[in-house]
Amino acid sequence: MSALCEEVCRLALKRRYRLIPHIYTLFYLAHTRGTPVATPTFFADPEDPSLRAHETSFMLGPLLIHSSTMRDQELHQLQHTLPKGIWMSFDFDDLHPDLPVLYLRGGSIIPLGLPYQHVGEANLTDDLSLLVALDEHGKAEGVLFEDDGDGYDYTKGGYLLTTYAAELQPSVVTLRVSKVEGTWKRPKRRLHMQLLLGKGAVLDAWGTDGEVLQIMMPSENEVSSLVSASEKQQKIRLESAKPIPDVENVSGHKGTELSKAPIEMKSGDWVLKLVPWVGGRIISMEHLPSGNAFESLRASTEKDLDYLFSFSIRHLSF
């Protein structure tokens, strides 16, 4: 059990470090343009009312992060609700049933870094990867913000903000730098372009950052074959992966730390009823002499759980 959890956590942390250049850029854009770093999915299509009640995904810029599974639903059974348009699924060769599914919106380019152990290992001359998803017009664009990561030199122009653009013409995808801001000089580093085809299929090419980089597009039949082969490979990887067991399937656990059954905790004139599973959800508090009860069941009173928890901390001594 612990080994399975450790593996999933390790994969999730590696994903986070791969995405740090993209996330760092989003924070810069939030600071300078007021655009949110993370948004609900309906921000991608505000005119679609069905997305407003969708709670199993969110956006990081053009990147959509969708929950991989729901209780009693495996990955291949879960219907992913996506905004209209082109959405390309991808992973970092880490496909796992307990990790979120990642989609990149068509027309977008996001920067990726290396899977560091910590950000202090990063160097401006490290390889830079750009993940590209073309839109229906065969175009894509994205930005990368870089500075020294500390201090306020960026307020005086001490940074490098690069806009990358990709375009399909007619059977070649060309990636180039379309705009540059800041006083920093471009580091000498290798550039890895990864063009998403769908279902995890990718075409890639290596070059030098700042120079034009091209990928020859295969025929439609060849693309279809690549996507089909990738889809089969994904299925094999998912079937071979070992998901973390659901709580009720864990055998041999003792105590109440994983229990779904409510328990009562008494102290003086008060009784606190809670469910230990998932962090300890408080159900109710009762003052025995008066018979007054504070309930937090969603179906009844919609009481604020934070208030009940702080109230219990102040008035109960266990």
CSV table of C-alpha atoms in Angstrom, one decimal:
chain,number,residue,atom,x,y,z
A,1,MET,CA,0.0,0.0,0.0
A,2,SER,CA,2.7,2.5,1.0
A,3,ALA,CA,4.8,1.6,-2.0
A,4,LEU,CA,1.9,2.3,-4.4
A,5,CYS,CA,1.2,5.7,-2.8
A,6,GLU,CA,4.9,6.6,-2.9
A,7,GLU,CA,5.1,5.8,-6.6
A,8,VAL,CA,2.0,7.9,-7.5
A,9,CYS,CA,3.3,10.8,-5.4
A,10,ARG,CA,6.7,10.6,-7.1
A,11,LEU,CA,5.1,10.7,-10.5
A,12,ALA,CA,2.9,13.7,-9.5
A,13,LEU,CA,5.9,15.6,-8.1
A,14,LYS,CA,7.9,15.0,-11.4
A,15,ARG,CA,4.9,16.4,-13.3
A,16,ARG,CA,4.9,19.5,-11.1
A,17,TYR,CA,8.6,20.2,-11.8
A,18,ARG,CA,8.1,19.6,-15.5
A,19,LEU,CA,5.3,22.2,-15.5
A,20,ILE,CA,7.1,24.9,-13.4
A,21,PRO,CA,8.2,27.0,-16.4
A,22,HIS,CA,4.6,27.2,-17.5
A,23,ILE,CA,3.3,27.9,-14.0
A,24,TYR,CA,5.9,30.6,-13.4
A,25,THR,CA,4.9,32.2,-16.6
A,26,LEU,CA,1.2,32.2,-15.6
A,27,PHE,CA,2.1,34.0,-12.3
A,28,TYR,CA,4.0,36.6,-14.3
A,29,LEU,CA,1.0,37.1,-16.5
A,30,ALA,CA,-1.3,37.3,-13.5
A,31,HIS,CA,1.0,40.0,-12.1
A,32,THR,CA,1.2,42.1,-15.2
A,33,ARG,CA,-2.1,41.5,-17.0
A,34,GLY,CA,-4.4,40.3,-14.2
A,35,THR,CA,-5.2,36.9,-15.8
A,36,PRO,CA,-5.9,34.2,-13.3
A,37,VAL,CA,-3.4,31.4,-12.8
A,38,ALA,CA,-6.0,28.7,-12.2
A,39,THR,CA,-9.5,28.9,-13.4
A,40,PRO,CA,-12.6,26.7,-13.4
A,41,THR,CA,-13.1,24.8,-16.7
A,42,PHE,CA,-16.1,27.0,-17.8
A,43,PHE,CA,-13.6,29.9,-18.3
A,44,ALA,CA,-12.6,28.1,-21.5
A,45,ASP,CA,-16.1,28.5,-22.8
A,46,PRO,CA,-18.3,30.8,-20.7
A,47,GLU,CA,-21.2,30.4,-23.1
A,48,ASP,CA,-21.5,26.7,-22.3
A,49,PRO,CA,-23.8,26.5,-19.2
A,50,SER,CA,-23.1,22.8,-18.8
A,51,LEU,CA,-19.5,23.5,-17.8
A,52,ARG,CA,-20.5,25.7,-14.8
A,53,ALA,CA,-21.5,22.7,-12.7
A,54,HIS,CA,-18.4,20.7,-13.7
A,55,GLU,CA,-16.1,20.0,-10.7
A,56,THR,CA,-13.8,17.3,-11.9
A,57,SER,CA,-11.3,19.5,-13.8
A,58,PHE,CA,-9.7,23.0,-13.8
A,59,MET,CA,-7.5,25.1,-16.0
A,60,LEU,CA,-3.9,26.3,-15.7
A,61,GLY,CA,-3.8,28.7,-18.7
A,62,PRO,CA,-4.5,26.6,-21.8
A,63,LEU,CA,-3.7,23.4,-19.8
A,64,LEU,CA,-6.7,21.4,-18.6
A,65,ILE,CA,-6.2,19.0,-15.7
A,66,HIS,CA,-9.0,16.4,-15.5
A,67,SER,CA,-9.5,14.0,-12.6
A,68,SER,CA,-8.5,10.5,-13.8
A,69,THR,CA,-11.2,8.4,-12.0
A,70,MET,CA,-14.2,8.7,-9.9
A,71,ARG,CA,-15.3,6.2,-7.2
A,72,ASP,CA,-16.4,3.0,-8.9
A,73,GLN,CA,-15.3,4.2,-12.3
A,74,GLU,CA,-12.1,3.2,-14.0
A,75,LEU,CA,-10.2,5.5,-16.3
A,76,HIS,CA,-11.6,4.1,-19.5
A,77,GLN,CA,-15.1,4.4,-18.1
A,78,LEU,CA,-15.0,8.0,-17.0
A,79,GLN,CA,-16.5,10.5,-19.4
A,80,HIS,CA,-14.3,13.6,-19.7
A,81,THR,CA,-16.3,16.8,-20.1
A,82,LEU,CA,-14.2,19.1,-22.3
A,83,PRO,CA,-15.0,22.6,-23.6
A,84,LYS,CA,-15.6,22.9,-27.4
A,85,GLY,CA,-12.6,23.1,-29.6
A,86,ILE,CA,-9.5,20.9,-30.0
A,87,TRP,CA,-8.0,19.3,-26.8
A,88,MET,CA,-5.0,17.1,-27.1
A,89,SER,CA,-4.3,14.6,-24.3
A,90,PHE,CA,-0.7,14.0,-23.3
A,91,ASP,CA,1.5,12.7,-20.5
A,92,PHE,CA,5.1,12.5,-19.5
A,93,ASP,CA,5.4,8.7,-20.1
A,94,ASP,CA,3.8,8.5,-16.6
A,95,LEU,CA,0.3,7.4,-17.5
A,96,HIS,CA,-1.3,6.0,-14.3
A,97,PRO,CA,-4.9,5.5,-13.3
A,98,ASP,CA,-4.4,7.6,-10.1
A,99,LEU,CA,-2.9,10.6,-11.9
A,100,PRO,CA,-5.0,13.4,-13.5
A,101,VAL,CA,-5.4,13.3,-17.3
A,102,LEU,CA,-3.8,16.3,-19.0
A,103,TYR,CA,-5.1,18.1,-22.1
A,104,LEU,CA,-3.6,21.0,-24.0
A,105,ARG,CA,-6.0,23.3,-25.9
A,106,GLY,CA,-5.5,23.6,-29.7
A,107,GLY,CA,-3.7,26.8,-30.6
A,108,SER,CA,-1.4,26.7,-27.5
A,109,ILE,CA,2.2,26.2,-26.7
A,110,ILE,CA,3.5,25.7,-23.2
A,111,PRO,CA,7.1,25.5,-21.9
A,112,LEU,CA,8.3,22.5,-20.0
A,113,GLY,CA,11.4,22.0,-17.8
A,114,LEU,CA,13.3,19.0,-16.6
A,115,PRO,CA,12.2,16.8,-13.7
A,116,TYR,CA,14.4,18.4,-11.0
A,117,GLN,CA,14.7,17.3,-7.4
A,118,HIS,CA,14.3,21.0,-6.5
A,119,VAL,CA,14.2,24.3,-8.3
A,120,GLY,CA,17.7,25.2,-7.2
A,121,GLU,CA,19.0,22.6,-9.7
A,122,ALA,CA,17.6,24.6,-12.6
A,123,ASN,CA,19.9,26.3,-15.0
A,124,LEU,CA,19.1,28.7,-17.9
A,125,THR,CA,21.2,26.6,-20.2
A,126,ASP,CA,19.2,23.4,-19.5
A,127,ASP,CA,17.2,21.9,-22.4
A,128,LEU,CA,13.9,23.7,-23.0
A,129,SER,CA,10.9,21.8,-24.2
A,130,LEU,CA,7.9,23.3,-25.9
A,131,LEU,CA,4.6,21.4,-26.1
A,132,VAL,CA,2.6,22.4,-29.2
A,133,ALA,CA,-1.1,21.8,-30.0
A,134,LEU,CA,-2.2,23.2,-33.3
A,135,ASP,CA,-5.7,24.7,-33.7
A,136,GLU,CA,-8.1,24.1,-36.6
A,137,HIS,CA,-6.1,26.6,-38.7
A,138,GLY,CA,-2.8,24.9,-38.1
A,139,LYS,CA,-1.5,27.5,-35.8
A,140,ALA,CA,-0.3,27.8,-32.1
A,141,GLU,CA,1.2,30.4,-29.8
A,142,GLY,CA,2.6,30.5,-26.3
A,143,VAL,CA,4.9,32.5,-24.0
A,144,LEU,CA,7.8,31.8,-21.6
A,145,PHE,CA,8.8,34.3,-18.9
A,146,GLU,CA,12.3,34.0,-17.4
A,147,ASP,CA,14.2,36.0,-14.8
A,148,ASP,CA,16.7,35.3,-12.0
A,149,GLY,CA,13.9,34.1,-9.7
A,150,ASP,CA,14.7,36.5,-7.0
A,151,GLY,CA,14.8,40.3,-6.4
A,152,TYR,CA,13.2,43.1,-8.3
A,153,ASP,CA,15.4,43.4,-11.4
A,154,TYR,CA,12.4,42.3,-13.5
A,155,THR,CA,10.8,45.7,-12.7
A,156,LYS,CA,13.7,47.4,-14.6
A,157,GLY,CA,13.5,45.1,-17.6
A,158,GLY,CA,15.8,42.4,-16.2
A,159,TYR,CA,13.9,39.4,-17.7
A,160,LEU,CA,13.2,37.6,-21.0
A,161,LEU,CA,9.7,37.2,-22.2
A,162,THR,CA,9.5,35.1,-25.4
A,163,THR,CA,6.5,34.5,-27.6
A,164,TYR,CA,6.8,31.3,-29.7
A,165,ALA,CA,4.6,30.7,-32.7
A,166,ALA,CA,4.0,27.5,-34.7
A,167,GLU,CA,2.3,27.2,-38.1
A,168,LEU,CA,1.6,24.3,-40.5
A,169,GLN,CA,2.5,25.3,-44.1
A,170,PRO,CA,1.6,23.0,-46.0
A,171,SER,CA,3.2,19.8,-44.8
A,172,VAL,CA,5.8,21.3,-42.5
A,173,VAL,CA,5.2,22.7,-39.0
A,174,THR,CA,7.5,25.6,-38.4
A,175,LEU,CA,8.3,26.9,-34.9
A,176,ARG,CA,10.0,30.3,-34.4
A,177,VAL,CA,10.3,33.2,-31.9
A,178,SER,CA,7.8,35.8,-32.9
A,179,LYS,CA,8.3,38.4,-30.2
A,180,VAL,CA,10.8,39.2,-27.4
A,181,GLU,CA,10.6,41.5,-24.4
A,182,GLY,CA,13.2,42.3,-21.7
A,183,THR,CA,16.9,43.1,-21.6
A,184,TRP,CA,18.1,39.6,-21.0
A,185,LYS,CA,20.1,37.8,-23.7
A,186,ARG,CA,18.8,34.4,-24.8
A,187,PRO,CA,20.7,31.5,-23.2
A,188,LYS,CA,22.5,29.1,-25.4
A,189,ARG,CA,20.4,25.9,-25.0
A,190,ARG,CA,18.8,23.1,-26.9
A,191,LEU,CA,15.2,23.3,-27.8
A,192,HIS,CA,12.9,20.3,-27.9
A,193,MET,CA,9.7,20.7,-29.9
A,194,GLN,CA,6.9,18.2,-29.1
A,195,LEU,CA,3.9,18.3,-31.5
A,196,LEU,CA,0.8,16.7,-30.1
A,197,LEU,CA,-1.2,14.5,-32.5
A,198,GLY,CA,-3.8,13.2,-30.1
A,199,LYS,CA,-4.2,10.1,-27.8
A,200,GLY,CA,-0.7,10.7,-26.5
A,201,ALA,CA,0.9,10.5,-30.0
A,202,VAL,CA,3.8,13.0,-30.4
A,203,LEU,CA,6.1,14.1,-33.1
A,204,ASP,CA,9.3,15.8,-31.9
A,205,ALA,CA,12.4,17.6,-33.2
A,206,TRP,CA,15.5,19.1,-31.6
A,207,GLY,CA,17.1,22.4,-32.4
A,208,THR,CA,18.6,25.5,-30.8
A,209,ASP,CA,16.4,28.0,-28.9
A,210,GLY,CA,15.9,31.2,-30.9
A,211,GLU,CA,16.4,29.5,-34.3
A,212,VAL,CA,13.7,28.2,-36.6
A,213,LEU,CA,12.7,24.6,-36.0
A,214,GLN,CA,10.7,22.4,-38.3
A,215,ILE,CA,8.8,19.1,-38.3
A,216,MET,CA,7.7,17.3,-41.4
A,217,MET,CA,4.0,16.3,-41.0
A,218,PRO,CA,3.3,12.8,-42.1
A,219,SER,CA,0.3,11.9,-44.2
A,220,GLU,CA,-3.2,11.6,-42.7
A,221,ASN,CA,-3.0,7.8,-42.8
A,222,GLU,CA,0.4,7.9,-41.1
A,223,VAL,CA,-1.0,10.2,-38.4
A,224,SER,CA,-4.0,7.9,-37.9
A,225,SER,CA,-1.6,5.0,-37.5
A,226,LEU,CA,0.5,6.8,-35.0
A,227,VAL,CA,-2.5,7.8,-32.9
A,228,SER,CA,-3.9,4.3,-33.0
A,229,ALA,CA,-0.6,2.8,-31.9
A,230,SER,CA,-0.3,5.3,-29.1
A,231,GLU,CA,-3.8,4.6,-27.9
A,232,LYS,CA,-3.1,0.9,-27.8
A,233,GLN,CA,0.2,1.5,-25.9
A,234,GLN,CA,-1.7,3.7,-23.4
A,235,LYS,CA,-4.2,0.9,-22.7
A,236,ILE,CA,-1.4,-1.5,-22.1
A,237,ARG,CA,0.3,0.9,-19.7
A,238,LEU,CA,-2.9,1.5,-17.8
A,239,GLU,CA,-3.7,-2.2,-17.5
A,240,SER,CA,-0.2,-2.9,-16.2
A,241,ALA,CA,-0.2,-0.1,-13.6
A,242,LYS,CA,-1.2,-0.8,-10.1
A,243,PRO,CA,-3.8,1.6,-8.8
A,244,ILE,CA,-4.1,2.6,-5.1
A,245,PRO,CA,-6.9,0.4,-3.6
A,246,ASP,CA,-10.1,2.1,-2.5
A,247,VAL,CA,-10.5,2.5,1.2
A,248,GLU,CA,-13.1,-0.2,1.5
A,249,ASN,CA,-10.9,-2.6,-0.3
A,250,VAL,CA,-8.0,-2.3,2.1
A,251,SER,CA,-7.7,-5.4,4.1
A,252,GLY,CA,-6.4,-5.7,7.6
A,253,HIS,CA,-6.6,-2.1,8.7
A,254,LYS,CA,-7.2,-1.4,12.3
A,255,GLY,CA,-8.7,1.4,14.3
A,256,THR,CA,-10.9,4.2,12.9
A,257,GLU,CA,-8.4,6.1,10.8
A,258,LEU,CA,-9.9,4.8,7.6
A,259,SER,CA,-13.4,4.2,8.8
A,260,LYS,CA,-16.5,5.6,7.1
A,261,ALA,CA,-18.7,4.9,10.1
A,262,PRO,CA,-19.5,7.9,12.3
A,263,ILE,CA,-17.9,7.9,15.8
A,264,GLU,CA,-18.7,9.9,18.9
A,265,MET,CA,-16.2,11.8,21.0
A,266,LYS,CA,-17.5,13.0,24.4
A,267,SER,CA,-16.1,15.6,26.7
A,268,GLY,CA,-18.0,17.1,29.6
A,269,ASP,CA,-21.3,18.3,28.4
A,270,TRP,CA,-20.5,18.0,24.7
A,271,VAL,CA,-20.6,15.2,22.1
A,272,LEU,CA,-18.9,15.5,18.8
A,273,LYS,CA,-19.9,13.1,16.0
A,274,LEU,CA,-17.5,12.8,13.0
A,275,VAL,CA,-16.4,10.5,10.2
A,276,PRO,CA,-12.6,9.8,10.4
A,277,TRP,CA,-12.4,8.9,6.7
A,278,VAL,CA,-11.1,11.7,4.4
A,279,GLY,CA,-9.6,13.9,7.1
A,280,GLY,CA,-12.3,13.8,9.7
A,281,ARG,CA,-15.6,15.3,8.5
A,282,ILE,CA,-17.6,16.7,11.4
A,283,ILE,CA,-21.2,15.7,11.2
A,284,SER,CA,-22.6,17.3,14.4
A,285,MET,CA,-22.0,18.7,17.8
A,286,GLU,CA,-24.5,18.3,20.7
A,287,HIS,CA,-24.7,20.1,24.0
A,288,LEU,CA,-26.1,17.4,26.3
A,289,PRO,CA,-27.7,19.4,29.1
A,290,SER,CA,-29.7,21.6,26.6
A,291,GLY,CA,-30.1,19.1,23.8
A,292,ASN,CA,-29.1,21.7,21.3
A,293,ALA,CA,-27.3,20.3,18.3
A,294,PHE,CA,-25.2,21.9,15.5
A,295,GLU,CA,-25.4,19.9,12.3
A,296,SER,CA,-23.2,20.1,9.3
A,297,LEU,CA,-24.9,17.6,7.0
A,298,ARG,CA,-25.2,19.2,3.5
A,299,ALA,CA,-28.6,17.7,3.1
A,300,SER,CA,-30.0,19.6,6.0
A,301,THR,CA,-28.5,22.8,7.3
A,302,GLU,CA,-25.4,23.6,5.2
A,303,LYS,CA,-23.5,24.7,8.3
A,304,ASP,CA,-20.0,25.9,7.9
A,305,LEU,CA,-17.6,23.1,8.8
A,306,ASP,CA,-14.7,25.5,9.5
A,307,TYR,CA,-16.9,27.2,12.2
A,308,LEU,CA,-17.8,23.9,13.8
A,309,PHE,CA,-14.2,22.7,13.8
A,310,SER,CA,-12.9,25.9,15.4
A,311,PHE,CA,-15.8,25.8,17.9
A,312,SER,CA,-14.8,22.2,18.9
A,313,ILE,CA,-11.2,23.2,19.4
A,314,ARG,CA,-12.2,26.1,21.7
A,315,HIS,CA,-14.7,24.1,23.8
A,316,LEU,CA,-13.6,20.5,23.8
A,317,SER,CA,-10.6,19.0,25.5
A,318,PHE,CA,-9.9,15.4,24.4
